[in-house]
């Protein structure tokens, strides 16, 4: 099923998982899926190595397992370190497995790996995918501006190019202040971007996680969140529970303000996903 169709029926509730690194046990991700499947998300997205040679095949394996469970899989497809022929090979595998939903991404630039030249932007990949098959294509968006954009105006302009190239719905980068998302959504609407936008929510359950996330994506931290970190940062169990509660509070507020969907960055933690799913089951994800 094409994910775009879901937004016409409900507030979509989805998960993201990632395959283990090549030197990690592969069973971990399948054990994770065994638990997540019982939560009945609308779809599960699977990350894909942006390095040009990593876990792409494993990502396809994981997506196939998700499909076996009767859940719609979406596979991430970064392009900055791939040639057209390499993308074609991946698409052949995706097609062979009957996967039709793709999240088209530029991918993170790795200073140790010179980028390829076939694709400079995610919009280039979206255009290419449109020429290769009838895929349901999603794109990423940044409520607090893409780190490489000069400003919010340029970022929205680039996002509109991505949508006009064929991205049918969007998934946002994580954020901790809902007002940032609402401001972004209003600017997108004014710019004529009228596709569904899922809000990306990451429950913060340990101190190192938030430090890493803030460094990589530049998410701002509201005072309420900072106080939680200061109070419970050295108490893992308390921080986990506080992080879950904060994410639930975000989701409730987003749903009340008409969000198109919630994309939960599970970090492969079924317990956390379960707690949040149970807390918001009557608010999002129901037909």
mmCIF file of C-alpha atoms in Angstrom:
data_model
loop_
_atom_site.group_PDB
_atom_site.id
_atom_site.type_symbol
_atom_site.label_atom_id
_atom_site.label_comp_id
_atom_site.label_asym_id
_atom_site.label_seq_id
_atom_site.Cartn_x
_atom_site.Cartn_y
_atom_site.Cartn_z
ATOM 1 C CA UNK A 1 0.000 0.000 0.000
ATOM 2 C CA UNK A 2 1.146 3.522 -0.740
ATOM 3 C CA UNK A 3 1.686 5.470 2.465
ATOM 4 C CA UNK A 4 0.324 8.673 0.939
ATOM 5 C CA UNK A 5 -3.128 7.091 0.918
ATOM 6 C CA UNK A 6 -3.071 6.667 4.702
ATOM 7 C CA UNK A 7 -3.091 10.398 5.328
ATOM 8 C CA UNK A 8 -6.510 10.653 3.681
ATOM 9 C CA UNK A 9 -7.988 8.397 6.363
ATOM 10 C CA UNK A 10 -6.311 9.073 9.694
ATOM 11 C CA UNK A 11 -3.610 10.684 11.782
ATOM 12 C CA UNK A 12 -0.743 8.427 10.779
ATOM 13 C CA UNK A 13 1.441 6.844 13.458
ATOM 14 C CA UNK A 14 4.715 5.279 12.311
ATOM 15 C CA UNK A 15 8.088 4.069 13.561
ATOM 16 C CA UNK A 16 11.701 4.266 12.428
ATOM 17 C CA UNK A 17 14.219 1.484 13.019
ATOM 18 C CA UNK A 18 17.805 0.993 11.921
ATOM 19 C CA UNK A 19 19.690 -2.191 10.973
ATOM 20 C CA UNK A 20 22.687 -3.055 13.136
ATOM 21 C CA UNK A 21 26.153 -2.097 12.014
ATOM 22 C CA UNK A 22 28.126 -4.728 10.162
ATOM 23 C CA UNK A 23 30.021 -5.738 13.310
ATOM 24 C CA UNK A 24 26.877 -6.100 15.461
ATOM 25 C CA UNK A 25 24.595 -9.151 15.869
ATOM 26 C CA UNK A 26 21.870 -9.110 13.233
ATOM 27 C CA UNK A 27 19.374 -10.865 15.503
ATOM 28 C CA UNK A 28 18.917 -7.680 17.524
ATOM 29 C CA UNK A 29 16.862 -5.919 14.857
ATOM 30 C CA UNK A 30 14.621 -8.928 14.267
ATOM 31 C CA UNK A 31 13.968 -9.255 17.990
ATOM 32 C CA UNK A 32 13.090 -5.580 18.005
ATOM 33 C CA UNK A 33 10.636 -6.031 15.133
ATOM 34 C CA UNK A 34 9.004 -8.970 16.919
ATOM 35 C CA UNK A 35 8.029 -6.586 19.694
ATOM 36 C CA UNK A 36 7.213 -3.568 17.552
ATOM 37 C CA UNK A 37 4.833 -5.500 15.281
ATOM 38 C CA UNK A 38 2.403 -5.957 18.178
ATOM 39 C CA UNK A 39 2.041 -2.178 18.431
ATOM 40 C CA UNK A 40 0.500 -2.087 14.927
ATOM 41 C CA UNK A 41 2.114 1.065 13.519
ATOM 42 C CA UNK A 42 0.840 2.308 10.179
ATOM 43 C CA UNK A 43 4.294 1.829 8.689
ATOM 44 C CA UNK A 44 7.898 1.292 9.735
ATOM 45 C CA UNK A 45 10.783 3.027 7.993
ATOM 46 C CA UNK A 46 14.239 1.457 7.801
ATOM 47 C CA UNK A 47 17.404 3.536 7.636
ATOM 48 C CA UNK A 48 20.014 2.828 4.971
ATOM 49 C CA UNK A 49 23.759 3.379 5.043
ATOM 50 C CA UNK A 50 24.742 6.706 3.502
ATOM 51 C CA UNK A 51 28.353 5.665 3.157
ATOM 52 C CA UNK A 52 28.142 4.017 -0.214
ATOM 53 C CA UNK A 53 28.825 0.466 0.879
ATOM 54 C CA UNK A 54 27.253 -0.228 4.249
ATOM 55 C CA UNK A 55 24.079 -2.004 5.256
ATOM 56 C CA UNK A 56 21.915 -1.492 2.182
ATOM 57 C CA UNK A 57 21.224 -5.181 1.616
ATOM 58 C CA UNK A 58 20.401 -5.658 5.292
ATOM 59 C CA UNK A 59 18.044 -2.692 5.167
ATOM 60 C CA UNK A 60 16.156 -4.442 2.365
ATOM 61 C CA UNK A 61 16.070 -7.643 4.438
ATOM 62 C CA UNK A 62 14.599 -5.750 7.378
ATOM 63 C CA UNK A 63 12.021 -4.050 5.150
ATOM 64 C CA UNK A 64 11.002 -7.460 3.793
ATOM 65 C CA UNK A 65 10.518 -8.800 7.321
ATOM 66 C CA UNK A 66 8.322 -5.800 8.157
ATOM 67 C CA UNK A 67 6.218 -6.614 5.110
ATOM 68 C CA UNK A 68 5.891 -10.238 6.253
ATOM 69 C CA UNK A 69 4.305 -8.943 9.442
ATOM 70 C CA UNK A 70 1.599 -7.217 7.425
ATOM 71 C CA UNK A 71 3.021 -3.752 8.141
ATOM 72 C CA UNK A 72 3.916 -1.315 5.371
ATOM 73 C CA UNK A 73 7.701 -0.886 5.040
ATOM 74 C CA UNK A 74 9.428 2.275 3.895
ATOM 75 C CA UNK A 75 13.094 2.163 2.991
ATOM 76 C CA UNK A 76 15.377 5.184 3.347
ATOM 77 C CA UNK A 77 17.457 5.870 0.259
ATOM 78 C CA UNK A 78 20.334 8.379 0.560
ATOM 79 C CA UNK A 79 22.042 9.512 -2.619
ATOM 80 C CA UNK A 80 25.091 11.703 -1.927
ATOM 81 C CA UNK A 81 27.501 8.750 -1.967
ATOM 82 C CA UNK A 82 25.824 6.717 -4.702
ATOM 83 C CA UNK A 83 25.974 6.756 -8.491
ATOM 84 C CA UNK A 84 22.923 6.302 -10.687
ATOM 85 C CA UNK A 85 23.987 2.736 -11.440
ATOM 86 C CA UNK A 86 24.271 1.979 -7.709
ATOM 87 C CA UNK A 87 20.839 3.464 -7.102
ATOM 88 C CA UNK A 88 19.528 1.342 -9.990
ATOM 89 C CA UNK A 89 20.917 -1.797 -8.342
ATOM 90 C CA UNK A 90 19.220 -0.910 -5.072
ATOM 91 C CA UNK A 91 15.944 -0.183 -6.848
ATOM 92 C CA UNK A 92 16.132 -3.577 -8.536
ATOM 93 C CA UNK A 93 16.356 -5.214 -5.122
ATOM 94 C CA UNK A 94 13.583 -3.026 -3.744
ATOM 95 C CA UNK A 95 11.365 -3.940 -6.693
ATOM 96 C CA UNK A 96 12.135 -7.646 -6.317
ATOM 97 C CA UNK A 97 10.930 -7.485 -2.722
ATOM 98 C CA UNK A 98 7.734 -5.638 -3.609
ATOM 99 C CA UNK A 99 8.611 -2.487 -1.675
ATOM 100 C CA UNK A 100 7.037 0.674 -3.084
ATOM 101 C CA UNK A 101 7.566 3.308 -0.372
ATOM 102 C CA UNK A 102 10.867 5.213 -0.347
ATOM 103 C CA UNK A 103 12.170 8.090 1.779
ATOM 104 C CA UNK A 104 14.439 10.014 -0.609
ATOM 105 C CA UNK A 105 17.372 11.634 1.200
ATOM 106 C CA UNK A 106 20.577 13.399 0.341
ATOM 107 C CA UNK A 107 22.297 11.662 3.223
ATOM 108 C CA UNK A 108 24.929 12.937 5.604
ATOM 109 C CA UNK A 109 28.181 14.099 4.097
ATOM 110 C CA UNK A 110 31.062 12.018 5.419
ATOM 111 C CA UNK A 111 34.321 13.998 5.426
ATOM 112 C CA UNK A 112 36.230 10.739 4.944
ATOM 113 C CA UNK A 113 34.279 9.738 1.831
ATOM 114 C CA UNK A 114 34.316 11.992 -1.253
ATOM 115 C CA UNK A 115 30.684 12.390 -2.425
ATOM 116 C CA UNK A 116 29.667 11.059 -5.808
ATOM 117 C CA UNK A 117 28.497 13.571 -8.415
ATOM 118 C CA UNK A 118 25.277 12.096 -9.834
ATOM 119 C CA UNK A 119 23.086 13.498 -7.034
ATOM 120 C CA UNK A 120 23.773 16.682 -5.098
ATOM 121 C CA UNK A 121 20.381 17.104 -3.448
ATOM 122 C CA UNK A 122 17.485 14.944 -2.344
ATOM 123 C CA UNK A 123 15.336 16.644 -4.993
ATOM 124 C CA UNK A 124 17.687 15.213 -7.642
ATOM 125 C CA UNK A 125 16.980 11.732 -6.313
ATOM 126 C CA UNK A 126 13.228 12.387 -6.174
ATOM 127 C CA UNK A 127 13.262 13.388 -9.839
ATOM 128 C CA UNK A 128 15.293 10.299 -10.730
ATOM 129 C CA UNK A 129 12.982 7.969 -8.799
ATOM 130 C CA UNK A 130 9.997 9.450 -10.602
ATOM 131 C CA UNK A 131 11.629 8.461 -13.888
ATOM 132 C CA UNK A 132 12.347 4.906 -12.734
ATOM 133 C CA UNK A 133 9.050 3.654 -11.370
ATOM 134 C CA UNK A 134 5.758 4.279 -9.655
ATOM 135 C CA UNK A 135 7.110 4.686 -6.145
ATOM 136 C CA UNK A 136 5.460 6.442 -3.236
ATOM 137 C CA UNK A 137 8.157 8.970 -2.408
ATOM 138 C CA UNK A 138 8.574 10.837 0.871
ATOM 139 C CA UNK A 139 11.042 13.580 1.685
ATOM 140 C CA UNK A 140 12.642 14.945 4.832
ATOM 141 C CA UNK A 141 12.082 18.421 6.260
ATOM 142 C CA UNK A 142 13.643 20.467 9.029
ATOM 143 C CA UNK A 143 11.369 22.511 11.342
ATOM 144 C CA UNK A 144 14.423 24.384 12.629
ATOM 145 C CA UNK A 145 16.108 24.780 9.214
ATOM 146 C CA UNK A 146 18.443 22.354 7.466
ATOM 147 C CA UNK A 147 21.992 22.731 8.852
ATOM 148 C CA UNK A 148 23.339 23.485 5.368
ATOM 149 C CA UNK A 149 20.712 26.080 4.434
ATOM 150 C CA UNK A 150 21.662 29.747 4.636
ATOM 151 C CA UNK A 151 18.360 30.646 6.277
ATOM 152 C CA UNK A 152 14.732 29.568 6.677
ATOM 153 C CA UNK A 153 13.656 31.211 3.415
ATOM 154 C CA UNK A 154 16.219 29.243 1.409
ATOM 155 C CA UNK A 155 15.297 26.065 3.255
ATOM 156 C CA UNK A 156 11.591 26.396 2.450
ATOM 157 C CA UNK A 157 12.445 27.228 -1.159
ATOM 158 C CA UNK A 158 14.502 24.054 -1.447
ATOM 159 C CA UNK A 159 11.764 22.041 0.229
ATOM 160 C CA UNK A 160 9.246 23.288 -2.310
ATOM 161 C CA UNK A 161 11.579 22.158 -5.114
ATOM 162 C CA UNK A 162 11.660 18.712 -3.509
ATOM 163 C CA UNK A 163 7.868 18.539 -3.373
ATOM 164 C CA UNK A 164 7.462 19.845 -6.900
ATOM 165 C CA UNK A 165 9.944 17.179 -8.014
ATOM 166 C CA UNK A 166 7.558 14.523 -6.718
ATOM 167 C CA UNK A 167 7.798 14.065 -2.935
ATOM 168 C CA UNK A 168 4.243 13.200 -1.878
ATOM 169 C CA UNK A 169 4.591 13.571 1.874
ATOM 170 C CA UNK A 170 7.245 14.727 4.343
ATOM 171 C CA UNK A 171 8.771 13.488 7.582
ATOM 172 C CA UNK A 172 10.332 16.065 9.862
ATOM 173 C CA UNK A 173 13.623 15.969 11.667
ATOM 174 C CA UNK A 174 13.253 15.667 15.432
ATOM 175 C CA UNK A 175 12.366 18.724 17.506
ATOM 176 C CA UNK A 176 11.574 19.353 21.160
ATOM 177 C CA UNK A 177 9.616 22.593 20.925
ATOM 178 C CA UNK A 178 6.277 22.159 19.173
ATOM 179 C CA UNK A 179 6.083 25.857 18.393
ATOM 180 C CA UNK A 180 9.026 25.347 16.020
ATOM 181 C CA UNK A 181 6.999 22.777 14.119
ATOM 182 C CA UNK A 182 3.904 24.974 13.980
ATOM 183 C CA UNK A 183 5.919 27.938 12.682
ATOM 184 C CA UNK A 184 7.535 25.728 10.050
ATOM 185 C CA UNK A 185 4.189 24.249 8.998
ATOM 186 C CA UNK A 186 2.701 27.720 8.551
ATOM 187 C CA UNK A 187 5.650 28.856 6.419
ATOM 188 C CA UNK A 188 5.381 25.715 4.302
ATOM 189 C CA UNK A 189 1.683 26.314 3.717
ATOM 190 C CA UNK A 190 2.277 29.958 2.749
ATOM 191 C CA UNK A 191 4.927 28.753 0.277
ATOM 192 C CA UNK A 192 2.391 26.445 -1.348
ATOM 193 C CA UNK A 193 3.676 23.190 0.135
ATOM 194 C CA UNK A 194 0.460 21.281 0.671
ATOM 195 C CA UNK A 195 1.549 17.675 1.147
ATOM 196 C CA UNK A 196 1.095 15.831 4.480
ATOM 197 C CA UNK A 197 3.845 16.484 7.031
ATOM 198 C CA UNK A 198 4.597 13.934 9.737
ATOM 199 C CA UNK A 199 6.191 15.252 12.902
ATOM 200 C CA UNK A 200 9.356 13.388 13.878
ATOM 201 C CA UNK A 201 9.449 12.702 17.612
ATOM 202 C CA UNK A 202 12.438 11.242 19.429
ATOM 203 C CA UNK A 203 11.978 10.255 23.072
ATOM 204 C CA UNK A 204 15.208 11.115 24.856
ATOM 205 C CA UNK A 205 16.082 8.333 27.262
ATOM 206 C CA UNK A 206 19.741 8.997 28.025
ATOM 207 C CA UNK A 207 22.006 12.018 28.365
ATOM 208 C CA UNK A 208 24.525 11.023 25.675
ATOM 209 C CA UNK A 209 21.697 10.606 23.194
ATOM 210 C CA UNK A 210 20.496 14.174 23.517
ATOM 211 C CA UNK A 211 24.021 15.568 23.369
ATOM 212 C CA UNK A 212 24.636 13.661 20.137
ATOM 213 C CA UNK A 213 21.305 14.607 18.589
ATOM 214 C CA UNK A 214 21.662 18.305 19.324
ATOM 215 C CA UNK A 215 25.135 18.296 17.804
ATOM 216 C CA UNK A 216 24.082 16.523 14.591
ATOM 217 C CA UNK A 217 20.740 18.155 13.863
ATOM 218 C CA UNK A 218 20.834 21.439 15.758
ATOM 219 C CA UNK A 219 17.510 21.016 17.559
ATOM 220 C CA UNK A 220 16.871 23.735 20.114
ATOM 221 C CA UNK A 221 16.116 22.826 23.707
ATOM 222 C CA UNK A 222 13.204 24.594 25.438
ATOM 223 C CA UNK A 223 13.538 25.492 29.103
ATOM 224 C CA UNK A 224 11.141 22.733 30.160
ATOM 225 C CA UNK A 225 13.325 20.141 28.457
ATOM 226 C CA UNK A 226 16.549 21.566 29.889
ATOM 227 C CA UNK A 227 15.108 21.404 33.403
ATOM 228 C CA UNK A 228 14.295 17.731 32.887
ATOM 229 C CA UNK A 229 17.849 17.056 31.751
ATOM 230 C CA UNK A 230 19.294 18.925 34.728
ATOM 231 C CA UNK A 231 17.028 17.154 37.187
ATOM 232 C CA UNK A 232 17.263 13.584 35.901
ATOM 233 C CA UNK A 233 20.371 13.501 33.684
ATOM 234 C CA UNK A 234 22.319 11.331 36.134
ATOM 235 C CA UNK A 235 19.407 9.009 36.937
ATOM 236 C CA UNK A 236 18.913 6.719 33.910
ATOM 237 C CA UNK A 237 15.556 5.254 34.959
ATOM 238 C CA UNK A 238 14.102 8.638 35.892
ATOM 239 C CA UNK A 239 15.392 10.225 32.667
ATOM 240 C CA UNK A 240 13.912 7.417 30.606
ATOM 241 C CA UNK A 241 10.493 7.900 32.202
ATOM 242 C CA UNK A 242 10.740 11.678 31.921
ATOM 243 C CA UNK A 243 11.751 11.405 28.262
ATOM 244 C CA UNK A 244 8.787 9.169 27.520
ATOM 245 C CA UNK A 245 6.436 11.560 29.317
ATOM 246 C CA UNK A 246 7.854 14.539 27.417
ATOM 247 C CA UNK A 247 7.382 12.773 24.069
ATOM 248 C CA UNK A 248 3.815 11.837 24.974
ATOM 249 C CA UNK A 249 3.088 15.452 25.905
ATOM 250 C CA UNK A 250 4.464 16.590 22.539
ATOM 251 C CA UNK A 251 2.335 14.078 20.651
ATOM 252 C CA UNK A 252 -0.871 14.981 22.486
ATOM 253 C CA UNK A 253 -0.331 18.666 21.716
ATOM 254 C CA UNK A 254 0.532 17.965 18.067
ATOM 255 C CA UNK A 255 -2.577 15.830 17.609
ATOM 256 C CA UNK A 256 -4.743 18.528 19.167
ATOM 257 C CA UNK A 257 -3.295 20.960 16.637
ATOM 258 C CA UNK A 258 -4.142 18.808 13.642
ATOM 259 C CA UNK A 259 -0.806 17.184 12.826
ATOM 260 C CA UNK A 260 -0.927 14.881 9.794
ATOM 261 C CA UNK A 261 1.052 12.163 11.527
ATOM 262 C CA UNK A 262 3.651 11.191 14.109
ATOM 263 C CA UNK A 263 6.872 9.436 13.120
ATOM 264 C CA UNK A 264 8.470 7.959 16.237
ATOM 265 C CA UNK A 265 12.241 7.552 16.171
ATOM 266 C CA UNK A 266 12.300 4.349 18.232
ATOM 267 C CA UNK A 267 16.108 4.036 18.427
ATOM 268 C CA UNK A 268 15.353 0.278 18.354
ATOM 269 C CA UNK A 269 13.932 0.435 21.883
ATOM 270 C CA UNK A 270 10.636 -1.517 21.918
ATOM 271 C CA UNK A 271 9.928 -0.746 25.573
ATOM 272 C CA UNK A 272 9.970 2.983 24.928
ATOM 273 C CA UNK A 273 7.871 2.637 21.768
ATOM 274 C CA UNK A 274 5.360 0.485 23.656
ATOM 275 C CA UNK A 275 4.964 2.953 26.501
ATOM 276 C CA UNK A 276 4.388 5.840 24.110
ATOM 277 C CA UNK A 277 2.083 3.874 21.804
ATOM 278 C CA UNK A 278 -0.122 2.795 24.693
ATOM 279 C CA UNK A 279 -0.283 6.352 26.028
ATOM 280 C CA UNK A 280 -1.476 7.854 22.734
ATOM 281 C CA UNK A 281 -3.418 4.928 21.263
ATOM 282 C CA UNK A 282 -6.731 6.731 21.500
ATOM 283 C CA UNK A 283 -5.303 9.911 19.993
ATOM 284 C CA UNK A 284 -3.257 8.876 16.948
ATOM 285 C CA UNK A 285 -3.139 5.846 14.710
ATOM 286 C CA UNK A 286 -6.800 4.867 15.069
ATOM 287 C CA UNK A 287 -9.046 4.713 12.009
#
